[in-house]
Tab-separated table of C-alpha atoms in Angstrom:
chain	number	residue	atom	x	y	z
L	1	CYS	CA	181.931	60.468	71.271
L	2	THR	CA	181.594	62.580	74.758
L	3	GLN	CA	183.201	60.999	78.237
L	4	GLN	CA	179.599	60.170	79.133
L	5	ALA	CA	178.987	58.076	76.205
L	6	ILE	CA	182.653	56.487	76.357
L	7	MET	CA	180.979	55.130	80.353
L	8	ASP	CA	178.165	54.366	78.953
L	9	GLY	CA	179.446	51.873	76.072
L	10	GLN	CA	182.164	50.667	79.144
L	11	THR	CA	179.364	50.279	81.345
L	12	MET	CA	177.074	47.936	78.473
L	13	ALA	CA	180.418	46.119	77.639
L	14	ALA	CA	180.442	44.989	81.024
L	15	ASN	CA	177.342	43.965	81.323
L	16	SER	CA	176.488	42.618	77.947
L	17	PRO	CA	175.970	38.979	77.555
L	18	MET	CA	179.116	38.328	75.804
L	19	ALA	CA	180.650	39.775	78.998
L	20	ALA	CA	178.779	37.220	81.274
L	21	ALA	CA	179.137	34.170	79.130
L	22	LYS	CA	183.008	34.785	78.732
L	23	ARG	CA	182.815	35.167	82.542
L	24	SER	CA	181.577	32.042	82.450
L	25	PHE	CA	184.416	30.333	80.647
L	26	GLU	CA	186.812	31.769	82.988
L	27	LYS	CA	186.123	30.046	86.377
L	28	TRP	CA	188.024	27.786	88.245
L	29	ASP	CA	188.363	24.330	86.816
L	30	PRO	CA	186.647	22.168	89.693
L	31	THR	CA	188.730	18.981	88.026
L	32	THR	CA	191.986	20.798	88.485
L	33	ASN	CA	191.368	23.735	91.118
L	34	GLU	CA	193.389	25.721	88.260
L	35	PRO	CA	191.956	29.068	86.732
L	36	MET	CA	190.174	27.635	83.137
L	37	LYS	CA	191.247	28.858	79.952
L	38	THR	CA	189.517	26.636	77.106
L	39	VAL	CA	187.151	23.995	77.217
L	40	ALA	CA	187.451	21.111	75.694
L	41	SER	CA	184.278	20.274	73.031
L	42	ASN	CA	183.489	16.939	75.190
L	43	GLN	CA	183.741	18.630	78.602
L	44	ASN	CA	179.903	19.087	80.279
L	45	LEU	CA	179.284	22.017	80.159
L	46	GLY	CA	176.566	22.579	82.403
L	47	GLU	CA	179.306	20.899	84.776
L	48	VAL	CA	181.012	24.619	84.536
L	49	LEU	CA	178.664	26.815	83.242
L	50	PRO	CA	177.332	29.711	85.973
L	51	ARG	CA	173.477	31.042	86.156
L	52	CYS	CA	173.008	33.163	82.974
L	53	SER	CA	170.061	36.046	83.352
L	54	SER	CA	170.911	37.658	80.177
L	55	PRO	CA	168.006	39.332	78.897
L	56	CYS	CA	168.545	38.637	74.850
L	57	PHE	CA	169.068	34.567	75.694
L	58	GLY	CA	166.238	34.041	78.292
L	59	ASP	CA	165.699	32.819	81.408
L	60	ALA	CA	168.123	32.127	83.918
L	61	GLU	CA	169.103	28.399	84.077
L	62	ALA	CA	171.916	25.825	84.519
L	63	PHE	CA	172.081	24.032	80.927
L	64	PRO	CA	170.666	20.492	81.581
L	65	GLU	CA	171.995	18.020	79.837
L	66	VAL	CA	168.061	17.408	78.238
L	67	ASN	CA	167.220	15.097	75.511
L	68	VAL	CA	165.872	16.343	72.056
L	69	GLU	CA	161.815	16.259	71.875
L	70	ALA	CA	160.986	12.830	70.225
L	71	SER	CA	157.566	13.521	68.516
L	72	SER	CA	158.083	12.279	64.619
L	73	GLY	CA	158.399	8.571	65.640
L	74	ASN	CA	161.677	7.922	63.339
L	75	GLU	CA	164.241	8.561	66.141
L	76	SER	CA	167.009	5.706	66.689
L	77	ASP	CA	168.643	4.191	69.943
L	78	GLU	CA	171.592	5.754	69.815
L	79	THR	CA	170.694	8.358	72.156
L	80	SER	CA	173.061	9.832	74.846
L	81	SER	CA	173.764	13.059	77.363
L	82	ASN	CA	176.227	14.150	74.790
L	83	LYS	CA	174.052	13.978	71.756
L	84	ARG	CA	171.156	16.558	71.914
L	85	VAL	CA	171.168	17.644	68.303
L	86	PHE	CA	168.650	15.424	66.426
L	87	VAL	CA	168.133	15.289	62.560
L	88	ARG	CA	165.088	13.743	61.961
L	89	GLY	CA	165.859	12.748	57.637
L	90	THR	CA	168.582	10.674	59.135
L	91	GLY	CA	167.039	9.569	62.322
L	92	LYS	CA	170.030	10.162	64.246
L	93	TYR	CA	171.213	12.016	66.904
L	94	TYR	CA	174.475	14.117	66.865
L	95	GLU	CA	177.240	15.484	69.390
L	96	THR	CA	177.397	18.989	67.454
L	97	VAL	CA	175.389	21.493	65.291
L	98	ALA	CA	178.497	21.064	62.873
L	99	GLU	CA	178.057	17.743	62.239
L	100	ALA	CA	174.674	17.650	62.406
L	101	THR	CA	174.696	20.049	59.512
L	102	ARG	CA	177.323	17.661	57.373
L	103	GLU	CA	174.655	14.948	57.520
L	104	ALA	CA	171.545	16.479	56.936
L	105	ASN	CA	170.035	16.562	53.363
L	106	ASP	CA	167.756	19.550	51.922
L	107	GLY	CA	164.370	19.512	53.330
L	108	ASP	CA	165.408	17.730	56.712
L	109	GLU	CA	164.703	19.718	60.269
L	110	ILE	CA	167.426	19.973	62.851
L	111	VAL	CA	166.102	20.025	65.985
L	112	LEU	CA	168.167	21.194	69.199
L	113	SER	CA	167.744	20.677	72.733
L	114	SER	CA	168.170	22.903	75.627
L	115	GLY	CA	171.363	23.794	76.785
L	116	MET	CA	174.999	25.757	75.367
L	117	TYR	CA	176.573	23.808	71.996
L	118	TYR	CA	180.088	24.751	72.115
L	119	GLU	CA	181.382	24.366	68.439
L	120	THR	CA	185.158	24.494	67.541
L	121	GLU	CA	184.825	24.771	64.016
L	122	ASP	CA	182.651	26.574	61.580
L	123	VAL	CA	179.361	25.430	61.092
L	124	THR	CA	178.598	25.730	57.194
L	125	ILE	CA	175.064	25.007	56.165
L	126	SER	CA	174.863	24.620	52.210
L	127	LYS	CA	171.932	22.724	52.081
L	128	ALA	CA	168.156	23.525	52.628
L	129	VAL	CA	167.624	22.441	56.107
L	130	THR	CA	165.451	23.958	59.114
L	131	ILE	CA	167.351	24.784	62.132
L	132	SER	CA	165.309	24.978	65.191
L	133	ALA	CA	165.181	24.615	68.984
L	134	ALA	CA	163.176	21.692	70.135
L	135	ASN	CA	159.135	21.765	72.187
L	136	GLU	CA	159.610	21.095	75.465
L	137	GLY	CA	156.260	21.310	76.672
L	138	GLU	CA	154.304	24.559	75.866
L	139	LEU	CA	157.823	26.276	76.064
L	140	LYS	CA	160.309	26.474	73.303
L	141	ALA	CA	164.050	25.200	74.154
L	142	SER	CA	166.824	27.714	75.055
L	143	VAL	CA	169.423	27.257	72.542
L	144	ARG	CA	172.548	28.546	72.934
L	145	ILE	CA	175.370	28.340	69.474
L	146	VAL	CA	178.849	29.680	70.960
L	147	PHE	CA	182.128	30.103	68.574
L	148	SER	CA	185.091	31.368	69.687
L	149	ALA	CA	186.588	34.253	67.688
L	150	GLU	CA	188.393	31.630	65.152
L	151	CYS	CA	185.105	30.207	63.509
L	152	GLY	CA	181.262	30.999	63.075
L	153	ALA	CA	178.096	30.267	61.260
L	154	VAL	CA	177.834	30.223	57.412
L	155	PHE	CA	174.706	29.950	55.165
L	156	GLU	CA	175.081	29.576	51.967
L	157	SER	CA	172.101	27.701	50.585
L	158	THR	CA	168.517	28.709	49.566
L	159	GLY	CA	165.814	27.360	51.682
L	160	ILE	CA	167.374	27.636	54.931
L	161	LYS	CA	165.172	28.571	58.061
L	162	VAL	CA	166.508	29.067	61.607
L	163	GLN	CA	163.707	29.854	64.619
L	164	ASP	CA	164.253	30.245	68.152
L	165	VAL	CA	168.195	30.263	68.192
L	166	ALA	CA	170.969	32.355	69.760
L	167	PHE	CA	174.041	32.958	68.047
L	168	LEU	CA	176.994	34.042	70.976
L	169	GLN	CA	180.594	34.653	69.413
L	170	LEU	CA	183.515	34.982	72.123
L	171	ARG	CA	187.001	36.081	71.660
L	172	ALA	CA	189.333	33.389	71.510
L	173	TRP	CA	189.832	30.753	74.587
L	174	THR	CA	193.155	29.959	73.471
L	175	LYS	CA	196.305	31.764	73.743
L	176	GLU	CA	197.625	30.886	70.175
L	177	PRO	CA	194.651	31.189	67.176
L	178	LYS	CA	194.249	27.896	65.454
L	179	SER	CA	195.087	29.518	62.130
L	180	LYS	CA	197.867	31.773	61.093
L	181	ASP	CA	194.694	34.348	59.867
L	182	ALA	CA	192.847	34.328	62.939
L	183	THR	CA	190.427	36.683	61.512
L	184	LYS	CA	189.501	34.849	58.435
L	185	PHE	CA	185.742	34.797	59.989
L	186	GLN	CA	184.613	37.918	59.920
L	187	GLY	CA	181.311	37.725	61.535
L	188	CYS	CA	179.617	35.565	64.232
L	189	VAL	CA	176.500	34.900	61.245
L	190	ARG	CA	177.643	35.207	57.488
L	191	VAL	CA	174.930	34.924	55.076
L	192	ARG	CA	176.599	34.511	51.395
L	193	ASN	CA	174.338	34.046	48.788
L	194	SER	CA	171.481	32.588	50.681
L	195	ASP	CA	167.553	33.818	50.848
L	196	ALA	CA	167.754	32.328	54.996
L	197	THR	CA	165.375	32.854	57.099
L	198	PHE	CA	165.733	34.071	60.284
L	199	GLN	CA	162.576	34.360	62.965
L	200	GLY	CA	162.855	34.653	66.551
L	201	CYS	CA	166.592	34.286	66.912
L	202	SER	CA	169.311	36.477	69.248
L	203	PHE	CA	172.637	37.672	67.820
L	204	SER	CA	175.799	39.004	69.629
L	205	SER	CA	179.628	39.209	69.015
L	206	GLU	CA	182.272	40.206	70.493
L	207	SER	CA	184.857	39.574	68.089
L	208	ALA	CA	182.856	40.609	64.504
L	209	PRO	CA	179.971	41.759	63.483
L	210	ALA	CA	176.964	39.549	64.609
L	211	ILE	CA	175.691	39.583	61.157
L	212	VAL	CA	177.082	39.836	58.094
L	213	VAL	CA	175.466	39.805	54.997
L	214	ALA	CA	177.610	39.122	51.652
L	215	GLY	CA	177.169	38.680	47.549
L	216	SER	CA	173.825	38.863	46.522
L	217	SER	CA	171.624	37.649	49.327
L	218	ASN	CA	168.796	38.546	50.302
L	219	PRO	CA	167.855	36.860	53.730
L	220	THR	CA	164.961	38.043	56.160
L	221	PHE	CA	165.670	38.845	59.972
L	222	ALA	CA	162.415	38.926	61.259
L	223	LYS	CA	161.615	39.365	65.562
L	224	CYS	CA	165.392	38.991	66.601
L	225	SER	CA	167.554	40.533	69.066
L	226	VAL	CA	171.045	42.118	68.189
L	227	GLN	CA	173.059	43.194	71.105
L	228	GLY	CA	176.175	43.354	73.211
L	229	CYS	CA	178.589	43.772	70.073
L	230	LYS	CA	181.807	45.517	70.511
L	231	LYS	CA	182.194	46.314	67.024
L	232	VAL	CA	179.352	47.034	64.313
L	233	ALA	CA	176.261	45.013	64.828
L	234	ILE	CA	175.050	44.691	61.280
L	235	LEU	CA	176.918	44.559	58.018
L	236	CYS	CA	175.408	44.459	54.876
L	237	GLN	CA	177.579	44.758	52.117
L	238	GLY	CA	178.740	43.773	48.309
L	239	ARG	CA	175.003	43.517	46.746
L	240	SER	CA	173.001	42.016	48.847
L	241	LYS	CA	169.586	42.914	50.130
L	242	PRO	CA	168.530	41.959	53.110
L	243	THR	CA	165.104	42.573	54.924
L	244	PHE	CA	164.938	43.695	58.848
L	245	GLU	CA	161.267	43.435	59.851
L	246	GLU	CA	160.927	43.654	64.099
L	247	ASN	CA	163.880	43.078	65.357
L	248	THR	CA	165.746	45.224	68.684
L	249	ILE	CA	169.173	46.432	68.057
L	250	GLN	CA	170.748	47.389	71.384
L	251	ASN	CA	173.268	48.092	73.426
L	252	ASN	CA	175.923	47.972	71.250
L	253	MET	CA	179.654	49.183	71.603
L	254	GLY	CA	180.027	50.464	67.440
L	255	PHE	CA	177.845	51.127	64.518
L	256	ALA	CA	174.252	49.199	65.075
L	257	ILE	CA	173.685	49.201	61.161
L	258	SER	CA	175.906	49.635	58.530
L	259	VAL	CA	175.031	49.095	55.040
L	260	LEU	CA	178.324	49.238	52.215
L	261	GLU	CA	179.094	48.810	48.823
L	262	GLU	CA	175.987	48.182	46.835
L	263	SER	CA	174.377	46.640	49.225
L	264	THR	CA	170.550	47.651	49.041
L	265	ALA	CA	168.891	46.464	53.214
L	266	ILE	CA	165.442	47.077	53.554
L	267	PHE	CA	164.420	47.785	57.418
L	268	ARG	CA	161.034	47.885	58.789
L	269	SER	CA	159.751	48.593	61.951
L	270	ASN	CA	163.133	47.861	63.733
L	271	VAL	CA	164.230	49.344	67.416
L	272	ILE	CA	167.717	50.496	67.871
L	273	SER	CA	168.886	52.047	71.117
L	274	ASN	CA	171.371	52.254	73.249
L	275	THR	CA	174.218	52.428	70.750
L	276	VAL	CA	177.229	54.419	71.395
L	277	LYS	CA	178.426	55.249	67.787
L	278	CYS	CA	176.058	56.011	64.901
L	279	ALA	CA	172.603	54.045	64.285
L	280	VAL	CA	172.932	53.571	60.945
L	281	ILE	CA	176.035	54.386	58.967
L	282	CYS	CA	176.103	54.359	54.843
L	283	GLY	CA	178.928	54.056	52.105
L	284	GLY	CA	179.654	53.265	48.530
L	285	ALA	CA	176.989	52.959	46.234
L	286	SER	CA	174.473	51.649	49.068
């Protein structure tokens, strides 16, 4: 890289959605008047997060607590400010996305209200479910699922659909990793042997690739955004055959797309811009 490219990359990193989100967790804790290093899973994020104006994740907002859309008529009375994830099949609300995906069954729809969801464990989707942002009036809810470096989202079933959800992976916020192998999860979103469909979603990571497609997966990513990554933005490996259509891949520090091993990824009408390293790199028998 040229010196100018390196400087441009540093500027992109400083202004990326990940940098903004990370800075929001480094503010002072109003309850202890001390620098806040971690955020408890039961802490009201709306009280500590500043306004965010990332072009990748929607308009500026303060992430207030909002009730999940109630339009099916099957909702239970177990609603509270901490339960914002509704599963139509069970008729119940849940506090975290991980809990909702464990309780959901094939064919269920998991609906998320506006806000940021800080997940402290892997969110594994092994059932044919639909995950989507709630309808709030004429607009879709602004939904962000945030992971630390030690965890992420794993999609390993057929028939999964994800719509209008942003996935963010930050560096670890704790001094000590939760496991001996803090790098065990390589990717904010990992698709394993799945044909999952992602529509209108956003992905960003400063710890690992934002998207990893592995095994014999054949997912589809359409009209999504991948930006603000410090490493490879999209990694395709194994014998995967993903399809990427009409996506925007921009402002990334590493390679925009890396296709390795025997992967045969398909790309149509995507826009790649402002990438410090190569836009596309292929290796192995890909």
